PDB file of C-alpha atoms in Angstrom:
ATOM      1  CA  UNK A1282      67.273 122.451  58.497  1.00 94.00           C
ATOM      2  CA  UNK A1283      68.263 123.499  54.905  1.00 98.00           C
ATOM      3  CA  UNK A1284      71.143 124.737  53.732  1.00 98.00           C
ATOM      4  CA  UNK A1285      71.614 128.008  51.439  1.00 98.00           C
ATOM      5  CA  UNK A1286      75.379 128.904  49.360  1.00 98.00           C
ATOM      6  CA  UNK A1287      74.727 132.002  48.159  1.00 97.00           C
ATOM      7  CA  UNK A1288      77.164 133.856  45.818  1.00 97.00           C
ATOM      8  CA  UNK A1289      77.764 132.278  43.131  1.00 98.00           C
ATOM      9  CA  UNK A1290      79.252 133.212  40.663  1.00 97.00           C
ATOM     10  CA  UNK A1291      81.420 130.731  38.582  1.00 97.00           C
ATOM     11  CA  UNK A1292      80.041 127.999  36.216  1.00 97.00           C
ATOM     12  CA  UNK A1293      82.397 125.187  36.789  1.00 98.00           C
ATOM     13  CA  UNK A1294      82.113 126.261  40.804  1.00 98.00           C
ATOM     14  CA  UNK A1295      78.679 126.287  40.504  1.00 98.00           C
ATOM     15  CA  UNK A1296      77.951 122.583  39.151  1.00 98.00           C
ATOM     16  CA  UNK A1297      80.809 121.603  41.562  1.00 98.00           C
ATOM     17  CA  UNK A1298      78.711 122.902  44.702  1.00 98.00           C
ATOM     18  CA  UNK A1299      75.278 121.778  43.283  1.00 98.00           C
ATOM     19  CA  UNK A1300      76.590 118.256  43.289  1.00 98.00           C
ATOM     20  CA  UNK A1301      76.737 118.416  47.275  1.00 98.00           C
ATOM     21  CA  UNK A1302      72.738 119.080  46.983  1.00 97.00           C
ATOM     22  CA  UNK A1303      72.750 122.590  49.309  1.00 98.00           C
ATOM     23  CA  UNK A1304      68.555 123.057  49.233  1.00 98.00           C
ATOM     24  CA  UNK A1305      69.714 126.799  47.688  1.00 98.00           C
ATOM     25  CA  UNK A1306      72.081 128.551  45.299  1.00 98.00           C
ATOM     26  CA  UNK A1307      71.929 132.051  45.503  1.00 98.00           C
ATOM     27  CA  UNK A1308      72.942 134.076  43.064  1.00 98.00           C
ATOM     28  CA  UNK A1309      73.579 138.276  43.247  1.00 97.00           C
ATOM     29  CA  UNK A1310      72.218 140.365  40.519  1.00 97.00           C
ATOM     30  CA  UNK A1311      73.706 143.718  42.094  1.00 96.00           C
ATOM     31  CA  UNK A1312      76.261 145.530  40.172  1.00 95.00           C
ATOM     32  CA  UNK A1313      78.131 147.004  43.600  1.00 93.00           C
ATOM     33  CA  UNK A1314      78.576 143.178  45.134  1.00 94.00           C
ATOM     34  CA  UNK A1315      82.040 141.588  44.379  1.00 94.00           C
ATOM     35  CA  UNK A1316      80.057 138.281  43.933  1.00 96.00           C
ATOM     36  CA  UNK A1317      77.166 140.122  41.329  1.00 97.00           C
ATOM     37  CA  UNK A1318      76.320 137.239  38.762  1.00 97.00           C
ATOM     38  CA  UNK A1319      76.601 137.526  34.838  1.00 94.00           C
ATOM     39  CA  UNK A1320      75.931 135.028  32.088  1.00 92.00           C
ATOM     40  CA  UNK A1321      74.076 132.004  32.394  1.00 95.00           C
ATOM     41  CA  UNK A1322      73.186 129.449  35.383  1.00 97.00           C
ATOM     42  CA  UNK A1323      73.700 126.122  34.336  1.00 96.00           C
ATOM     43  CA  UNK A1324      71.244 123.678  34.534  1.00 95.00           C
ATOM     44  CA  UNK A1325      70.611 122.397  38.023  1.00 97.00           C
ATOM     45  CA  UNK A1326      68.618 119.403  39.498  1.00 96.00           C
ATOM     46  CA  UNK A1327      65.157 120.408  40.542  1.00 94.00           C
ATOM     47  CA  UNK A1328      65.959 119.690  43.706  1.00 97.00           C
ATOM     48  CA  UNK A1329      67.963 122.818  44.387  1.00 98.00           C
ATOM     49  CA  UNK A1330      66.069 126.192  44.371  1.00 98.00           C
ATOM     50  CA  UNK A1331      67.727 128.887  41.853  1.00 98.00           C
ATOM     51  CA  UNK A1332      67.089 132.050  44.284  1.00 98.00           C
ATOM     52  CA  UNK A1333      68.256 135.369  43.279  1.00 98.00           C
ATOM     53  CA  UNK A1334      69.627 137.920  45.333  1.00 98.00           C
ATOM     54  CA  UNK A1335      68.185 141.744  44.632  1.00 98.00           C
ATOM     55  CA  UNK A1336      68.693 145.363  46.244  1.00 97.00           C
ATOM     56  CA  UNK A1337      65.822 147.562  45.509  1.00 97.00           C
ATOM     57  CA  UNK A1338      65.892 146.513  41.925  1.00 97.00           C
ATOM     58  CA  UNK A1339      63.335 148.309  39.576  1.00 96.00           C
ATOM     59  CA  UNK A1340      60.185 146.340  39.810  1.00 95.00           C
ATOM     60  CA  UNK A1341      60.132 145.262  35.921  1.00 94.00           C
ATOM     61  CA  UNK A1342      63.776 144.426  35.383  1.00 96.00           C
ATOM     62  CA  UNK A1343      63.231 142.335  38.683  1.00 96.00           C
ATOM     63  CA  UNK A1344      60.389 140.596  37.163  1.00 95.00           C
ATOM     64  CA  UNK A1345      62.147 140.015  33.421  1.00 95.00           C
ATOM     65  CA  UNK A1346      64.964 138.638  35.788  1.00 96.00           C
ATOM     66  CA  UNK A1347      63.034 136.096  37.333  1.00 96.00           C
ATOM     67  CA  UNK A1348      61.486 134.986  33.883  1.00 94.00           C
ATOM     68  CA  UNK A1349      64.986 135.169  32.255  1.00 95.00           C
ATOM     69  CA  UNK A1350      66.656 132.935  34.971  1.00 96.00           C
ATOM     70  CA  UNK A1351      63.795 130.499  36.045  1.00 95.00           C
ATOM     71  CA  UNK A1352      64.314 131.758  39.154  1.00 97.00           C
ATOM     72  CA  UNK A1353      62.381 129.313  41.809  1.00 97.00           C
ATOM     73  CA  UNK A1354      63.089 132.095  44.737  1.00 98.00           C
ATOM     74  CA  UNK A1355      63.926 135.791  45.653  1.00 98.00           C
ATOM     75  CA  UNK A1356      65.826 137.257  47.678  1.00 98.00           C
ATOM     76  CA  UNK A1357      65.219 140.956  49.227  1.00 98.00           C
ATOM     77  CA  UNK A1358      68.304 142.692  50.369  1.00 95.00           C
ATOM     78  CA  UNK A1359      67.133 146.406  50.343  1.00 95.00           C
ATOM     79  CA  UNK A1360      64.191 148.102  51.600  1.00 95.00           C
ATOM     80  CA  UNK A1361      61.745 146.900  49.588  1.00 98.00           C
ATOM     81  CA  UNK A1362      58.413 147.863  51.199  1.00 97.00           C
ATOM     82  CA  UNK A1363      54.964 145.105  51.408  1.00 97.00           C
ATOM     83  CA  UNK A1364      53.709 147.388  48.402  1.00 97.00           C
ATOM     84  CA  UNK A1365      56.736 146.284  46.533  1.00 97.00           C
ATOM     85  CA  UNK A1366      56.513 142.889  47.093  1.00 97.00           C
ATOM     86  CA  UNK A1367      52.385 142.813  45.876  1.00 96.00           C
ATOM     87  CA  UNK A1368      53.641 144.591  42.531  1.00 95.00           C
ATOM     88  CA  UNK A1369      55.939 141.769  42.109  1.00 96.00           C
ATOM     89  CA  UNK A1370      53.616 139.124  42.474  1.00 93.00           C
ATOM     90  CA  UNK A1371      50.981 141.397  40.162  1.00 92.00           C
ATOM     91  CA  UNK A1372      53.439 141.502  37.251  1.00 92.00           C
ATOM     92  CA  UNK A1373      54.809 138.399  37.237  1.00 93.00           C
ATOM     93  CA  UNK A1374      51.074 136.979  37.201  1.00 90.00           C
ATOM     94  CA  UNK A1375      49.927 139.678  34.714  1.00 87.00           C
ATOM     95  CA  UNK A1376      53.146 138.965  32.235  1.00 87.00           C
ATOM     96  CA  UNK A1377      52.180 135.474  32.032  1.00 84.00           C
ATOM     97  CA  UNK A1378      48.583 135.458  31.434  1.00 86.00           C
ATOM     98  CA  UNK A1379      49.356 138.159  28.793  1.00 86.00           C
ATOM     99  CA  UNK A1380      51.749 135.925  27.220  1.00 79.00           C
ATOM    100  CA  UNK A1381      48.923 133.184  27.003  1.00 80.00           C
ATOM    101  CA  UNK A1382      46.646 135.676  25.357  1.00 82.00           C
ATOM    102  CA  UNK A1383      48.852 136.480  22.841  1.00 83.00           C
ATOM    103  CA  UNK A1384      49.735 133.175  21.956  1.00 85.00           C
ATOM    104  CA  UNK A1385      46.594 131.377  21.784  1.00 79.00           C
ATOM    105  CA  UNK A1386      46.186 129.128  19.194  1.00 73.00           C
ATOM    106  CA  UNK A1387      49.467 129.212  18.131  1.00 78.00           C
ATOM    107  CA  UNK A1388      51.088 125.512  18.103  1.00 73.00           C
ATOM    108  CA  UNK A1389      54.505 124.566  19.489  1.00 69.00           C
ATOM    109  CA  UNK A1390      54.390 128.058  22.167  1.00 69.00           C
ATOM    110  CA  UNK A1391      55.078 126.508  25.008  1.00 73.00           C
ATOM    111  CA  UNK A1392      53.261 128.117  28.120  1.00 67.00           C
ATOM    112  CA  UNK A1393      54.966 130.068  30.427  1.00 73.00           C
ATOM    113  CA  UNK A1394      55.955 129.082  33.974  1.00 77.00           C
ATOM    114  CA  UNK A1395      53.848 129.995  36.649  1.00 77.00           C
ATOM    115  CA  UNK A1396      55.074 131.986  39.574  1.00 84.00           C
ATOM    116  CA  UNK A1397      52.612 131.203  42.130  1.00 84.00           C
ATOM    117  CA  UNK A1398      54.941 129.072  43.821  1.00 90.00           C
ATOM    118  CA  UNK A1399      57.623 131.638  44.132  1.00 95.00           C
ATOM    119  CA  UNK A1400      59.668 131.812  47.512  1.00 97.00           C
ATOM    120  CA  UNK A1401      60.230 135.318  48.594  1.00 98.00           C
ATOM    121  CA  UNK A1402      62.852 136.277  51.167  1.00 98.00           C
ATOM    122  CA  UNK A1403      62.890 139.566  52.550  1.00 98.00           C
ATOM    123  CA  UNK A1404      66.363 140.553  54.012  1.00 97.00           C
ATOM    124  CA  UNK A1405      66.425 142.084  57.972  1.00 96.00           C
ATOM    125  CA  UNK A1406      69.986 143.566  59.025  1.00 95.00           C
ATOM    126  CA  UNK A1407      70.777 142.887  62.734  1.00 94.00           C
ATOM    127  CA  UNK A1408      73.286 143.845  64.959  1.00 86.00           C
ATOM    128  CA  UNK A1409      72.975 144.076  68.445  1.00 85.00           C
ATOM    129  CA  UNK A1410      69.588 145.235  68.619  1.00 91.00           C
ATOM    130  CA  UNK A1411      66.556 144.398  66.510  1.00 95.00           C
ATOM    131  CA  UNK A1412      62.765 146.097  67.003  1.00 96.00           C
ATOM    132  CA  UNK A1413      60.506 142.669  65.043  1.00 97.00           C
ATOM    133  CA  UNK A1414      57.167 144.909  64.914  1.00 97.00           C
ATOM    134  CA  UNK A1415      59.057 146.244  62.172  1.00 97.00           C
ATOM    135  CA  UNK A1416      58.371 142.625  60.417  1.00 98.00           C
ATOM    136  CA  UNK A1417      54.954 142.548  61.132  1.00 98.00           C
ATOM    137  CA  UNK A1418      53.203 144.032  57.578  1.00 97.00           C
ATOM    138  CA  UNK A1419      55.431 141.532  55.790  1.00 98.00           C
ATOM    139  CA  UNK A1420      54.146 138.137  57.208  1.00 97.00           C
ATOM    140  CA  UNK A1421      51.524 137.600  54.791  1.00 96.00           C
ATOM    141  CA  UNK A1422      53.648 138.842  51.552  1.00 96.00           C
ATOM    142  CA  UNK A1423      56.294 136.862  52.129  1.00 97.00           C
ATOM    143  CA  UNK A1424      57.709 133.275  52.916  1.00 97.00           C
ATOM    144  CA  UNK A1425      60.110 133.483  55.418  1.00 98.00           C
ATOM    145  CA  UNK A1426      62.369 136.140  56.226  1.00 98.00           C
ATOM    146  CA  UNK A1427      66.203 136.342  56.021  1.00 98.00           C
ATOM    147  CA  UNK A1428      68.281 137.453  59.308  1.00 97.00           C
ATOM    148  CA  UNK A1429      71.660 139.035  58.079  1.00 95.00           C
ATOM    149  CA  UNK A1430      74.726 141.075  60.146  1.00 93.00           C
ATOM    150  CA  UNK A1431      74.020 144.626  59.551  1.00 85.00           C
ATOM    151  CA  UNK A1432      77.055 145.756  58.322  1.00 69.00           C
ATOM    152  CA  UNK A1433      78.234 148.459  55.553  1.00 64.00           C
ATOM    153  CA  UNK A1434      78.019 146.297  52.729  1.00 64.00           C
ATOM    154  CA  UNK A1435      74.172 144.805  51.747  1.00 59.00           C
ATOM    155  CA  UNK A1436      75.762 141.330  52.509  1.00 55.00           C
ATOM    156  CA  UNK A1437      78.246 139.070  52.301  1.00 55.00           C
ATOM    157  CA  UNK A1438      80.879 140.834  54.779  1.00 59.00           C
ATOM    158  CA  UNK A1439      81.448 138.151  56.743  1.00 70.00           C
ATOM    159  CA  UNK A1440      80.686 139.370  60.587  1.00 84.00           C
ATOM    160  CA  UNK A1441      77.781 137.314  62.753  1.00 91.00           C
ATOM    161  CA  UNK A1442      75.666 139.635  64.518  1.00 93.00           C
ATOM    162  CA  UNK A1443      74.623 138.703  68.121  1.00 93.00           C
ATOM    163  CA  UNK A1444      72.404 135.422  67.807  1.00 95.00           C
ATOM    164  CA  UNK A1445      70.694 135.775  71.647  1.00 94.00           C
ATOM    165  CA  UNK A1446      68.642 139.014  70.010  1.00 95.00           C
ATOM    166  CA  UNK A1447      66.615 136.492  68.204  1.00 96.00           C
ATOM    167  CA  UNK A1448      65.238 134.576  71.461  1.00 94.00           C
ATOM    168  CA  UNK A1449      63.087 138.044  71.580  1.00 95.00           C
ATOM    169  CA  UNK A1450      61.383 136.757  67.474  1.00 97.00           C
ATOM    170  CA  UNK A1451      57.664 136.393  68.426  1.00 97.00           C
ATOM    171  CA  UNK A1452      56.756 134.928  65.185  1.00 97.00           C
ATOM    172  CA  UNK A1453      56.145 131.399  63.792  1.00 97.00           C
ATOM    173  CA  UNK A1454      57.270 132.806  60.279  1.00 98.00           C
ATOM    174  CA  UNK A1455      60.203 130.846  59.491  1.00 98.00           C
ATOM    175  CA  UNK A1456      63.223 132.375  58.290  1.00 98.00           C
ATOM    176  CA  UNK A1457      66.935 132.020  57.498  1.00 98.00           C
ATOM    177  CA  UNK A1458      69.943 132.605  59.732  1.00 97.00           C
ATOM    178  CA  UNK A1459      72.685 134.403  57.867  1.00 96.00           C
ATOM    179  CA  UNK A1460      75.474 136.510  58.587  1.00 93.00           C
ATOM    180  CA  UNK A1461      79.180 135.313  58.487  1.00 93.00           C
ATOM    181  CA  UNK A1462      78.924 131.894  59.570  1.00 96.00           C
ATOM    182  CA  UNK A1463      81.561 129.216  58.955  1.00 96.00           C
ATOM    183  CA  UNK A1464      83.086 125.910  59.529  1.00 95.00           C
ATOM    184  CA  UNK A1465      83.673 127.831  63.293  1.00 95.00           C
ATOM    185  CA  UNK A1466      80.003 128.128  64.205  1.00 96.00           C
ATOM    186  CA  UNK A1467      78.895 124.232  64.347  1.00 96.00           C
ATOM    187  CA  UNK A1468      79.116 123.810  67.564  1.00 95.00           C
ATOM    188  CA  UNK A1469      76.771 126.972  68.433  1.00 94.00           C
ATOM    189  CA  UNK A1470      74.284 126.200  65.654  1.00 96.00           C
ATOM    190  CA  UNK A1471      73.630 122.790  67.112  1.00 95.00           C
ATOM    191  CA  UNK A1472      72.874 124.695  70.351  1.00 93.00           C
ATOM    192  CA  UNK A1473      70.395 127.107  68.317  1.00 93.00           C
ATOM    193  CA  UNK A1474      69.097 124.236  66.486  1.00 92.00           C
ATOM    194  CA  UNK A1475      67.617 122.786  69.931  1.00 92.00           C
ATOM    195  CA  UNK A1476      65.791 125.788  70.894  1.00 92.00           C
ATOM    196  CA  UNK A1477      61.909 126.286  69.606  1.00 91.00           C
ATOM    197  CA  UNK A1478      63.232 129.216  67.593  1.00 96.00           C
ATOM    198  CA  UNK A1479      61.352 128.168  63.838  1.00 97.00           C
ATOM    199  CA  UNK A1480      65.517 128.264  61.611  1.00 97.00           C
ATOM    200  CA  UNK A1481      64.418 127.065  57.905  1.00 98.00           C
ATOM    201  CA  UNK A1482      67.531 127.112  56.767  1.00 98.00           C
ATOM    202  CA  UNK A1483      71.695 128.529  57.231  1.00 98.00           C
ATOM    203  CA  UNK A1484      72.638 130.885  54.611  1.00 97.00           C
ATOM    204  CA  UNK A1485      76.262 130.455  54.009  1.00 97.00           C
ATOM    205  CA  UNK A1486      78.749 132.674  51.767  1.00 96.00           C
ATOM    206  CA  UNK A1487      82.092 134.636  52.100  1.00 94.00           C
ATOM    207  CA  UNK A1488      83.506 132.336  55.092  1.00 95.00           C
ATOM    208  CA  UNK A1489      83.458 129.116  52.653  1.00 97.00           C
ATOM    209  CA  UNK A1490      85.339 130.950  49.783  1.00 97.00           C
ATOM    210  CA  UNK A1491      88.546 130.703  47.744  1.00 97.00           C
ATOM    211  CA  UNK A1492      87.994 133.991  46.570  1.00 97.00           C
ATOM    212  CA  UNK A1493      84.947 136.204  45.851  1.00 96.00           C
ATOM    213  CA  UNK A1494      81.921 133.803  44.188  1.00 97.00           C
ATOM    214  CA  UNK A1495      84.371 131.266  44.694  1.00 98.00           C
ATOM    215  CA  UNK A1496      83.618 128.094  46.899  1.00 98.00           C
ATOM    216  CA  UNK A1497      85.817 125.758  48.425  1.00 98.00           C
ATOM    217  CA  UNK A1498      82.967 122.825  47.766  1.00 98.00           C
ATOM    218  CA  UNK A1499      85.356 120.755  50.315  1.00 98.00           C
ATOM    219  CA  UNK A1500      84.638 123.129  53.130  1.00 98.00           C
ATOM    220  CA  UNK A1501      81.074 123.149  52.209  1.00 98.00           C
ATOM    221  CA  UNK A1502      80.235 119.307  52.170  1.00 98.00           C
ATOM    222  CA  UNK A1503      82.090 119.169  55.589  1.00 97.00           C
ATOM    223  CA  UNK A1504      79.975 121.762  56.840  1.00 97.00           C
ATOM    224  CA  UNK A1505      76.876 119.646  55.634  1.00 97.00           C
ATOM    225  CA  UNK A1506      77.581 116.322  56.792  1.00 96.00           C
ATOM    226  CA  UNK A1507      78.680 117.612  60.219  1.00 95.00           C
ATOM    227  CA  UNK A1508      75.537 119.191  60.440  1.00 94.00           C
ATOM    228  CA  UNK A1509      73.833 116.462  58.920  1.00 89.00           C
ATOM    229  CA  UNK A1510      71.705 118.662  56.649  1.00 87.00           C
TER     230      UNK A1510
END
């Protein structure tokens, strides 16, 4: 199982948390989050995936986004439809090869990075109830989907929705568990963990902060090594 802290937001916070190797670091390019991210990620090992966390962004500041910030995944938060997610993949693919073509023969342009590897995440609110056909036309756009409390805010307010609604998922897509969980929930997760239900990864945030964007890394390497993740 991997391990997602999302929210970032602070640089010396941020190289503090990356040096407990979480798989992810999320970080929220949406101007109504308390946790939305400005200025510039330091560098990170390659190990940990630079994902960034969008709400029905426009299509090509998305895509300048991902170029700007390296971004190695992307996370969906709003209602971004399958069509959405093809265009995404299209221009990112398009904006490179164009790049190339402009550039050939020119010495010292380095080539762009390739996006083919991408992760994409597409966000699903939950509460008590949950109708999955919904997630069928998404299985083949995306890599795994993202389970999240439905709750007024597009994330991070710090409720668990009920975790029993997901021994109804009929898929083998994997996805992340999110929503609220803490230094509280170990004991349930390991009981999760030993069912055949296909959990990539935990998606932590507000329960392991200081403040708003702001880890306590302590918490957070607890959390790991009594998970053993």
């Amino acid at each position: 199982m991997k391990l997602k802290v999302c929210g970032m937001k602070y640089i010396d916070n941020i190289q503090q948390t990356a040096e407990l190797n979480p798989d992810y670091l999320g970080f929220i390019f949406y101007e109504k989050s308390k946790r939305n991210f400005e200025g510039i990620i330091p560098e990170l090992p390659k190990e940990i995936k630079k994902t960034g966390v969008f709400v029905n962004e426009i299509p090509e500041i998305l895509v300048s986004m991902i170029e700007e910030y390296q971004l190695d995944a992307i996370q969906l938060h709003g209602d971004e439809s399958v069509e959405y997610i093809k265009s995404i993949r299209e221009q990112l693919e398009f904006s490179r090869t164009s790049f190339i073509e402009q550039n050939k023969g020119r010495k010292k342009v380095k080539k762009p990075k390739s996006y083919q590897n991408l992760e994409i995440i597409k966000v699903f609110g939950i509460k008590d109830e949950f109708n999955f056909d919904v997630l069928q036309p998404y299985l083949e756009e995306v890599d795994y989907f993202l389970f999240d409390t439905k709750g007024k805010e597009r994330g991070g307010n710090g409720t668990k929705f009920d975790w029993s609604v997901l021994e109804q998922y009929p898929f083998e897509k994997p996805f992340f568990l999110s929503g609220g969980i803490g230094p509280e929930d170990i004991e349930q997760i390991q009981i999760v963990r030993k069912t055949n239900l296909p959990i990539y990864a935990l998606d932590v945030n507000s329960k392991f902060e200081i403040k708003p964007g702001l880890k306590n890394t302590n918490e957070v390497k607890n959390f790991k090594n009594k998970l053993e993740i």
